[in-house]
């Protein structure tokens, strides 16, 4: 961007410069690139011309070192309320009762996560085994809450994000099993699979001896390596 004119020969630029107030009377004119980096590049030019779009508030929920892609895909659909729940009349064609509880409640994202008796029980069993706070409110309010609560890249937060994704994934798998294969599992089984999968994901990550790791291992009941 031009802040003054020294040896500029372009008549259009000179006309513009002539209209500008003289703000630096005792210093020479300079040309500077008004980007935070101060350096011209194609990237910085693109950012100046087209500022980055606002990220959605839940963007961070799908990030983190313990993320499991297939879980995150289902969580992403759930956040967008794009799972094929039966509250959508073009999917249910009349029978829209939740297959996880007694069928008296309409299956919706709000109901499945976690107002359903069955999924609430899954959540409670998980909470008895690992520290996982979840506000029992509307699904979208909870997503906003979690996005803010777990926004920092702390190992505990990364594990909480992975746990939420695993819960949503296995609940959706159980729902599909009941609906399409007429098989069912107890809430204890679903909760155990959720915990096992995140537990294994944490264990398979590179071990870094730190206070964060020690806290995480204590919460997840993972034995601390002998000698460290
Ligand atoms: Zn239900």
Coordinates of N, CA, C and O and ligand atoms in Angstrom, one line a residue, residues 97-103 105-107 111-112 115-119, ligand 1:
X97 N -40.9 -43.3 16.0 CA -40.5 -43.6 17.4 C -39.1 -44.1 17.6 O -38.5 -44.8 16.7
X98 N -38.4 -43.6 18.7 CA -37.1 -44.0 18.9 C -37.0 -45.5 19.2 O -37.7 -46.1 20.0
X99 N -36.0 -46.2 18.5 CA -35.9 -47.6 18.6 C -35.0 -48.0 19.8 O -34.9 -49.2 20.1
X100 N -34.4 -47.0 20.4 CA -33.5 -47.3 21.6 C -34.2 -47.3 22.9 O -33.8 -48.0 23.8
X101 N -35.3 -46.6 23.0 CA -36.1 -46.7 24.3 C -37.4 -47.3 24.0 O -37.5 -48.3 23.3
X102 N -38.5 -46.8 24.5 CA -39.7 -47.5 24.4 C -40.6 -47.1 23.1 O -41.7 -47.5 23.0
X103 N -40.0 -46.3 22.3 CA -40.7 -45.9 21.1 C -41.7 -44.8 21.2 O -42.4 -44.4 20.3
X105 N -41.1 -41.8 22.2 CA -40.5 -40.5 21.9 C -40.0 -40.4 20.4 O -39.5 -41.4 19.9
X106 N -40.2 -39.3 19.8 CA -39.8 -39.1 18.4 C -38.3 -39.1 18.4 O -37.6 -38.5 19.2
X107 N -37.7 -39.9 17.4 CA -36.3 -39.9 17.3 C -35.8 -38.7 16.6 O -36.2 -38.4 15.5
X111 N -33.2 -35.9 21.0 CA -33.5 -37.0 21.8 C -32.4 -38.0 21.9 O -32.1 -38.5 23.0
X112 N -31.7 -38.3 20.8 CA -30.7 -39.3 20.8 C -29.5 -38.8 21.7 O -28.8 -39.6 22.3
X115 N -31.1 -37.3 25.5 CA -32.4 -37.2 26.3 C -33.1 -38.6 26.3 O -34.1 -38.7 27.0
X116 N -32.6 -39.5 25.5 CA -33.2 -40.8 25.4 C -32.8 -41.6 26.7 O -31.6 -41.5 27.1
X117 N -33.6 -42.4 27.2 CA -33.3 -43.2 28.4 C -32.1 -44.1 28.2 O -31.2 -44.2 29.0
X118 N -32.1 -44.7 27.0 CA -31.0 -45.6 26.7 C -29.6 -44.9 26.5 O -28.6 -45.3 27.1
X119 N -29.6 -43.8 25.8 CA -28.4 -43.1 25.5 C -27.9 -42.4 26.8 O -26.7 -42.2 27.0
Ligands
LIG1 ZN1 -35.0 -43.1 22.9

